[in-house]
Structures are given as C-alpha cells and as structure tokens.
Short mmCIF file of C-alpha atoms in Angstrom, two decimals:
data_model
loop_
_atom_site.label_atom_id
_atom_site.label_comp_id
_atom_site.label_asym_id
_atom_site.label_seq_id
_atom_site.Cartn_x
_atom_site.Cartn_y
_atom_site.Cartn_z
CA MET C 160 -10.33 8.03 5.84
CA GLN C 161 -7.07 8.38 4.97
CA LEU C 162 -5.82 8.96 1.04
CA GLY C 163 -1.76 8.12 -0.30
CA GLU C 164 -0.47 8.58 -3.66
CA VAL C 165 2.67 6.80 -5.13
CA ILE C 166 4.64 9.34 -6.97
CA SER C 167 7.38 7.00 -8.58
CA GLY C 168 9.90 9.94 -10.10
CA GLY C 169 10.64 13.90 -8.41
CA SER C 170 13.49 15.13 -10.92
CA TYR C 171 16.42 14.02 -12.65
CA LEU C 172 18.06 10.98 -11.57
CA SER C 173 15.58 10.65 -8.67
CA GLN C 174 13.67 8.31 -7.22
CA ASN C 175 10.42 8.46 -4.58
CA ASP C 176 9.70 6.00 -2.11
CA LEU C 177 7.23 3.57 -3.63
CA ARG C 178 5.63 2.32 -0.27
CA ILE C 179 2.87 4.57 1.40
CA HIS C 180 2.85 4.88 5.03
CA PHE C 181 -0.66 5.67 6.88
CA GLY C 182 -0.76 6.31 11.00
CA LEU C 183 -3.30 4.38 12.35
CA GLY C 184 -2.77 5.15 16.02
CA ASP C 185 -4.18 2.42 18.37
CA HIS C 186 -6.21 0.34 15.78
CA GLU C 187 -5.09 -3.33 15.15
CA ARG C 188 -6.76 -3.71 11.76
CA VAL C 189 -7.75 -2.13 8.57
CA ASP C 190 -11.05 -2.81 7.51
CA LYS C 191 -10.68 -2.17 4.22
CA ALA C 192 -7.93 -0.41 1.86
CA THR C 193 -8.97 0.25 -1.85
CA VAL C 194 -6.34 0.55 -4.76
CA PHE C 195 -6.86 2.72 -7.70
CA TRP C 196 -5.08 2.12 -10.62
CA PRO C 197 -4.07 4.91 -13.59
CA ASP C 198 -5.99 2.37 -15.65
CA GLY C 199 -9.26 2.58 -14.29
CA ARG C 200 -9.07 -0.60 -12.06
CA VAL C 201 -10.00 -1.14 -8.71
CA GLU C 202 -8.88 -3.56 -6.26
CA THR C 203 -10.05 -3.74 -2.49
CA LEU C 204 -7.79 -5.39 0.41
CA ILE C 205 -10.00 -6.06 3.43
CA ASN C 206 -9.16 -6.66 7.09
CA LEU C 207 -5.49 -6.13 6.86
CA LEU C 208 -3.00 -6.13 9.73
CA VAL C 209 -1.38 -3.26 11.13
CA ASP C 210 2.47 -3.12 11.58
CA ARG C 211 2.99 -4.94 8.13
CA PHE C 212 4.12 -4.21 4.87
CA TYR C 213 2.25 -4.94 1.89
CA SER C 214 3.30 -5.75 -2.03
CA VAL C 215 0.05 -4.68 -4.00
CA ARG C 216 0.55 -5.71 -7.96
CA LYS C 217 -2.15 -4.89 -10.28
CA GLY C 218 -4.25 -8.31 -10.58
CA GLN C 219 -2.20 -10.44 -8.23
CA ALA C 220 -2.46 -11.29 -4.75
CA CYS C 221 -1.61 -8.96 -1.88
CA PHE C 222 1.66 -9.92 -0.09
CA ILE C 223 2.34 -9.27 3.26
CA GLN C 224 5.99 -8.81 4.51
CA ALA C 225 7.14 -8.79 7.98
CA PRO C 226 8.08 -5.34 9.82
CA GLY C 227 11.49 -3.74 8.81
CA SER C 228 12.01 -6.07 5.68
CA ARG C 229 11.96 -5.02 2.08
#
C-alpha cells in the first residue's frame, strides 16, 4: 500500500506539481487505487495500467494519458 497527497501551493507565488508518482517495480497493473476527496467523497479506480498518467476529477470518469504527455 502506498499513499500520496496533492498539495497545490507551497509558498508565495509558487505551485507544486499536482501529479502523484508511485513506483511499482515490475508490476504491470494496479489492482485498486482509492481517492479520498476533501469533502468526504471516495472514488475507487480499478485495474489501472502502469506507465500512464491518469487524470482524476471528482465525480467524473478517469482519463488516461499516454506516457510523457501532459
């Protein structure tokens, strides 16, 4: 199990990266990822491919982006 937290701002006129990176070793899939939103909602994503960026928006579908794209 791994935990990551998005922290949007750091200090005056700064912005942290909104992406979270998890090292998965030689695994080919993520069985389950759970997103806990600040308002108490919980979303579960299942069967995720590795080497991808996933854009997750509360209450919407999860969008997959190819490696290296933003």
